[in-house]
């Protein structure tokens, strides 16, 4: 699921246990019908948005080199994958997020530990 109309995020690589999130559109009106000024929802402690990209996960420690020099060297890093995937709706703590502006759009880089809840379209 691609949440952007163009591929301007294709060059971005998310590192480690972080995800790139774009905030979902806030309601401009309350349930009672009052209009809210811009920026009111940004001050909330808990935010929600869609995961655009996810990092590879938590890196596993590399085992010590073996003493058998005849074996080919493998320097492939192994990762424990993240639960968050592209297209998930994430509810996260704003205090753990870092706000960035890329090509004029605002995004949040959020570590997996700051994500409280994920909503996925497919069954788990």
JSON list of C-alpha atoms in Angstrom, two decimals:
[
{"chain": "A", "resi": 1, "resn": "UNK", "atom": "CA", "xyz": [0.00, 0.00, 0.00]},
{"chain": "A", "resi": 2, "resn": "UNK", "atom": "CA", "xyz": [1.56, 3.28, -1.11]},
{"chain": "A", "resi": 3, "resn": "UNK", "atom": "CA", "xyz": [0.22, 6.23, 0.85]},
{"chain": "A", "resi": 4, "resn": "UNK", "atom": "CA", "xyz": [1.91, 8.88, -1.26]},
{"chain": "A", "resi": 5, "resn": "UNK", "atom": "CA", "xyz": [0.84, 9.84, -4.76]},
{"chain": "A", "resi": 6, "resn": "UNK", "atom": "CA", "xyz": [4.41, 10.25, -5.96]},
{"chain": "A", "resi": 7, "resn": "UNK", "atom": "CA", "xyz": [7.55, 8.36, -5.06]},
{"chain": "A", "resi": 8, "resn": "UNK", "atom": "CA", "xyz": [9.35, 11.17, -3.27]},
{"chain": "A", "resi": 9, "resn": "UNK", "atom": "CA", "xyz": [10.01, 8.92, -0.25]},
{"chain": "A", "resi": 10, "resn": "UNK", "atom": "CA", "xyz": [11.59, 6.10, -2.24]},
{"chain": "A", "resi": 11, "resn": "UNK", "atom": "CA", "xyz": [15.13, 7.36, -1.56]},
{"chain": "A", "resi": 12, "resn": "UNK", "atom": "CA", "xyz": [14.61, 7.43, 2.22]},
{"chain": "A", "resi": 13, "resn": "UNK", "atom": "CA", "xyz": [15.96, 4.53, 4.25]},
{"chain": "A", "resi": 14, "resn": "UNK", "atom": "CA", "xyz": [14.60, 4.18, 7.77]},
{"chain": "A", "resi": 15, "resn": "UNK", "atom": "CA", "xyz": [17.25, 2.95, 10.17]},
{"chain": "A", "resi": 16, "resn": "UNK", "atom": "CA", "xyz": [16.94, 0.34, 12.93]},
{"chain": "A", "resi": 17, "resn": "UNK", "atom": "CA", "xyz": [13.78, 0.07, 14.98]},
{"chain": "A", "resi": 18, "resn": "UNK", "atom": "CA", "xyz": [12.16, 3.28, 13.70]},
{"chain": "A", "resi": 19, "resn": "UNK", "atom": "CA", "xyz": [9.18, 3.96, 11.47]},
{"chain": "A", "resi": 20, "resn": "UNK", "atom": "CA", "xyz": [8.27, 6.97, 9.34]},
{"chain": "A", "resi": 21, "resn": "UNK", "atom": "CA", "xyz": [4.73, 8.19, 10.05]},
{"chain": "A", "resi": 22, "resn": "UNK", "atom": "CA", "xyz": [2.51, 10.80, 8.43]},
{"chain": "A", "resi": 23, "resn": "UNK", "atom": "CA", "xyz": [-0.18, 12.13, 10.74]},
{"chain": "A", "resi": 24, "resn": "UNK", "atom": "CA", "xyz": [-3.75, 11.37, 9.76]},
{"chain": "A", "resi": 25, "resn": "UNK", "atom": "CA", "xyz": [-6.00, 14.34, 9.16]},
{"chain": "A", "resi": 26, "resn": "UNK", "atom": "CA", "xyz": [-7.38, 15.70, 12.40]},
{"chain": "A", "resi": 27, "resn": "UNK", "atom": "CA", "xyz": [-11.02, 16.54, 12.74]},
{"chain": "A", "resi": 28, "resn": "UNK", "atom": "CA", "xyz": [-11.51, 20.25, 12.34]},
{"chain": "A", "resi": 29, "resn": "UNK", "atom": "CA", "xyz": [-14.70, 20.08, 14.38]},
{"chain": "A", "resi": 30, "resn": "UNK", "atom": "CA", "xyz": [-15.52, 18.61, 17.76]},
{"chain": "A", "resi": 31, "resn": "UNK", "atom": "CA", "xyz": [-18.43, 16.23, 18.29]},
{"chain": "A", "resi": 32, "resn": "UNK", "atom": "CA", "xyz": [-20.54, 19.16, 19.48]},
{"chain": "A", "resi": 33, "resn": "UNK", "atom": "CA", "xyz": [-19.86, 21.11, 16.26]},
{"chain": "A", "resi": 34, "resn": "UNK", "atom": "CA", "xyz": [-17.24, 23.62, 17.40]},
{"chain": "A", "resi": 35, "resn": "UNK", "atom": "CA", "xyz": [-14.51, 24.46, 14.89]},
{"chain": "A", "resi": 36, "resn": "UNK", "atom": "CA", "xyz": [-10.96, 24.02, 16.19]},
{"chain": "A", "resi": 37, "resn": "UNK", "atom": "CA", "xyz": [-8.12, 26.35, 15.23]},
{"chain": "A", "resi": 38, "resn": "UNK", "atom": "CA", "xyz": [-5.20, 24.84, 13.26]},
{"chain": "A", "resi": 39, "resn": "UNK", "atom": "CA", "xyz": [-2.52, 23.19, 15.38]},
{"chain": "A", "resi": 40, "resn": "UNK", "atom": "CA", "xyz": [-4.71, 22.25, 18.35]},
{"chain": "A", "resi": 41, "resn": "UNK", "atom": "CA", "xyz": [-4.40, 18.51, 17.72]},
{"chain": "A", "resi": 42, "resn": "UNK", "atom": "CA", "xyz": [-0.60, 18.71, 17.46]},
{"chain": "A", "resi": 43, "resn": "UNK", "atom": "CA", "xyz": [-0.28, 19.36, 21.19]},
{"chain": "A", "resi": 44, "resn": "UNK", "atom": "CA", "xyz": [-1.89, 16.06, 22.19]},
{"chain": "A", "resi": 45, "resn": "UNK", "atom": "CA", "xyz": [0.28, 13.52, 24.03]},
{"chain": "A", "resi": 46, "resn": "UNK", "atom": "CA", "xyz": [-0.99, 10.67, 21.85]},
{"chain": "A", "resi": 47, "resn": "UNK", "atom": "CA", "xyz": [-1.03, 11.03, 18.05]},
{"chain": "A", "resi": 48, "resn": "UNK", "atom": "CA", "xyz": [-2.10, 8.79, 15.21]},
{"chain": "A", "resi": 49, "resn": "UNK", "atom": "CA", "xyz": [-0.88, 8.43, 11.66]},
{"chain": "A", "resi": 50, "resn": "UNK", "atom": "CA", "xyz": [-0.04, 6.03, 8.87]},
{"chain": "A", "resi": 51, "resn": "UNK", "atom": "CA", "xyz": [3.23, 4.14, 8.63]},
{"chain": "A", "resi": 52, "resn": "UNK", "atom": "CA", "xyz": [4.92, 5.07, 5.35]},
{"chain": "A", "resi": 53, "resn": "UNK", "atom": "CA", "xyz": [8.19, 3.20, 5.86]},
{"chain": "A", "resi": 54, "resn": "UNK", "atom": "CA", "xyz": [9.60, 0.88, 8.50]},
{"chain": "A", "resi": 55, "resn": "UNK", "atom": "CA", "xyz": [13.19, 0.10, 9.41]},
{"chain": "A", "resi": 56, "resn": "UNK", "atom": "CA", "xyz": [14.64, -3.41, 9.28]},
{"chain": "A", "resi": 57, "resn": "UNK", "atom": "CA", "xyz": [14.25, -3.99, 13.04]},
{"chain": "A", "resi": 58, "resn": "UNK", "atom": "CA", "xyz": [16.50, -4.72, 15.97]},
{"chain": "A", "resi": 59, "resn": "UNK", "atom": "CA", "xyz": [20.01, -5.84, 14.96]},
{"chain": "A", "resi": 60, "resn": "UNK", "atom": "CA", "xyz": [21.18, -9.11, 16.47]},
{"chain": "A", "resi": 61, "resn": "UNK", "atom": "CA", "xyz": [24.74, -9.21, 17.84]},
{"chain": "A", "resi": 62, "resn": "UNK", "atom": "CA", "xyz": [27.32, -10.60, 15.44]},
{"chain": "A", "resi": 63, "resn": "UNK", "atom": "CA", "xyz": [28.86, -13.84, 16.73]},
{"chain": "A", "resi": 64, "resn": "UNK", "atom": "CA", "xyz": [32.64, -13.89, 17.28]},
{"chain": "A", "resi": 65, "resn": "UNK", "atom": "CA", "xyz": [34.71, -14.95, 14.27]},
{"chain": "A", "resi": 66, "resn": "UNK", "atom": "CA", "xyz": [35.31, -18.65, 14.00]},
{"chain": "A", "resi": 67, "resn": "UNK", "atom": "CA", "xyz": [38.82, -19.99, 13.99]},
{"chain": "A", "resi": 68, "resn": "UNK", "atom": "CA", "xyz": [38.24, -21.99, 10.82]},
{"chain": "A", "resi": 69, "resn": "UNK", "atom": "CA", "xyz": [39.78, -19.64, 8.26]},
{"chain": "A", "resi": 70, "resn": "UNK", "atom": "CA", "xyz": [38.78, -21.85, 5.34]},
{"chain": "A", "resi": 71, "resn": "UNK", "atom": "CA", "xyz": [35.09, -20.94, 5.70]},
{"chain": "A", "resi": 72, "resn": "UNK", "atom": "CA", "xyz": [33.82, -18.04, 3.56]},
{"chain": "A", "resi": 73, "resn": "UNK", "atom": "CA", "xyz": [33.16, -14.84, 5.48]},
{"chain": "A", "resi": 74, "resn": "UNK", "atom": "CA", "xyz": [29.57, -13.77, 5.87]},
{"chain": "A", "resi": 75, "resn": "UNK", "atom": "CA", "xyz": [28.94, -10.31, 7.20]},
{"chain": "A", "resi": 76, "resn": "UNK", "atom": "CA", "xyz": [25.20, -10.37, 6.85]},
{"chain": "A", "resi": 77, "resn": "UNK", "atom": "CA", "xyz": [23.53, -8.59, 9.72]},
{"chain": "A", "resi": 78, "resn": "UNK", "atom": "CA", "xyz": [20.41, -10.32, 10.99]},
{"chain": "A", "resi": 79, "resn": "UNK", "atom": "CA", "xyz": [17.44, -8.41, 12.38]},
{"chain": "A", "resi": 80, "resn": "UNK", "atom": "CA", "xyz": [14.42, -9.08, 14.54]},
{"chain": "A", "resi": 81, "resn": "UNK", "atom": "CA", "xyz": [11.66, -7.54, 12.39]},
{"chain": "A", "resi": 82, "resn": "UNK", "atom": "CA", "xyz": [9.32, -4.80, 13.58]},
{"chain": "A", "resi": 83, "resn": "UNK", "atom": "CA", "xyz": [5.62, -5.28, 14.12]},
{"chain": "A", "resi": 84, "resn": "UNK", "atom": "CA", "xyz": [4.77, -2.10, 12.20]},
{"chain": "A", "resi": 85, "resn": "UNK", "atom": "CA", "xyz": [4.37, -2.42, 8.42]},
{"chain": "A", "resi": 86, "resn": "UNK", "atom": "CA", "xyz": [3.64, 0.03, 5.62]},
{"chain": "A", "resi": 87, "resn": "UNK", "atom": "CA", "xyz": [0.02, 1.11, 5.63]},
{"chain": "A", "resi": 88, "resn": "UNK", "atom": "CA", "xyz": [-0.66, 0.42, 9.32]},
{"chain": "A", "resi": 89, "resn": "UNK", "atom": "CA", "xyz": [-2.47, 3.05, 11.35]},
{"chain": "A", "resi": 90, "resn": "UNK", "atom": "CA", "xyz": [-0.22, 3.71, 14.35]},
{"chain": "A", "resi": 91, "resn": "UNK", "atom": "CA", "xyz": [-1.20, 5.34, 17.63]},
{"chain": "A", "resi": 92, "resn": "UNK", "atom": "CA", "xyz": [1.98, 6.61, 19.27]},
{"chain": "A", "resi": 93, "resn": "UNK", "atom": "CA", "xyz": [3.34, 8.81, 22.04]},
{"chain": "A", "resi": 94, "resn": "UNK", "atom": "CA", "xyz": [4.25, 12.23, 20.66]},
{"chain": "A", "resi": 95, "resn": "UNK", "atom": "CA", "xyz": [6.96, 12.64, 23.32]},
{"chain": "A", "resi": 96, "resn": "UNK", "atom": "CA", "xyz": [8.94, 9.75, 21.80]},
{"chain": "A", "resi": 97, "resn": "UNK", "atom": "CA", "xyz": [8.66, 11.01, 18.21]},
{"chain": "A", "resi": 98, "resn": "UNK", "atom": "CA", "xyz": [10.96, 13.29, 16.23]},
{"chain": "A", "resi": 99, "resn": "UNK", "atom": "CA", "xyz": [9.28, 15.71, 13.84]},
{"chain": "A", "resi": 100, "resn": "UNK", "atom": "CA", "xyz": [10.97, 16.21, 10.46]},
{"chain": "A", "resi": 101, "resn": "UNK", "atom": "CA", "xyz": [10.07, 18.20, 7.34]},
{"chain": "A", "resi": 102, "resn": "UNK", "atom": "CA", "xyz": [10.94, 16.57, 4.02]},
{"chain": "A", "resi": 103, "resn": "UNK", "atom": "CA", "xyz": [10.09, 18.25, 0.72]},
{"chain": "A", "resi": 104, "resn": "UNK", "atom": "CA", "xyz": [7.71, 20.58, 2.53]},
{"chain": "A", "resi": 105, "resn": "UNK", "atom": "CA", "xyz": [5.68, 17.82, 4.22]},
{"chain": "A", "resi": 106, "resn": "UNK", "atom": "CA", "xyz": [5.74, 17.04, 7.94]},
{"chain": "A", "resi": 107, "resn": "UNK", "atom": "CA", "xyz": [6.53, 13.50, 9.09]},
{"chain": "A", "resi": 108, "resn": "UNK", "atom": "CA", "xyz": [7.40, 11.83, 12.38]},
{"chain": "A", "resi": 109, "resn": "UNK", "atom": "CA", "xyz": [10.20, 9.36, 12.99]},
{"chain": "A", "resi": 110, "resn": "UNK", "atom": "CA", "xyz": [9.01, 7.12, 15.80]},
{"chain": "A", "resi": 111, "resn": "UNK", "atom": "CA", "xyz": [10.87, 4.28, 17.55]},
{"chain": "A", "resi": 112, "resn": "UNK", "atom": "CA", "xyz": [8.84, 1.09, 17.87]},
{"chain": "A", "resi": 113, "resn": "UNK", "atom": "CA", "xyz": [8.83, 1.41, 21.68]},
{"chain": "A", "resi": 114, "resn": "UNK", "atom": "CA", "xyz": [6.78, 4.65, 21.37]},
{"chain": "A", "resi": 115, "resn": "UNK", "atom": "CA", "xyz": [4.04, 2.95, 19.33]},
{"chain": "A", "resi": 116, "resn": "UNK", "atom": "CA", "xyz": [1.10, 1.99, 21.52]},
{"chain": "A", "resi": 117, "resn": "UNK", "atom": "CA", "xyz": [-1.28, 0.39, 19.02]},
{"chain": "A", "resi": 118, "resn": "UNK", "atom": "CA", "xyz": [-1.38, -0.67, 15.37]},
{"chain": "A", "resi": 119, "resn": "UNK", "atom": "CA", "xyz": [-4.44, -1.12, 13.19]},
{"chain": "A", "resi": 120, "resn": "UNK", "atom": "CA", "xyz": [-3.95, -3.28, 10.12]},
{"chain": "A", "resi": 121, "resn": "UNK", "atom": "CA", "xyz": [-6.43, -3.93, 7.32]},
{"chain": "A", "resi": 122, "resn": "UNK", "atom": "CA", "xyz": [-5.59, -7.62, 7.04]},
{"chain": "A", "resi": 123, "resn": "UNK", "atom": "CA", "xyz": [-6.32, -10.26, 9.66]},
{"chain": "A", "resi": 124, "resn": "UNK", "atom": "CA", "xyz": [-3.44, -11.11, 12.01]}
]
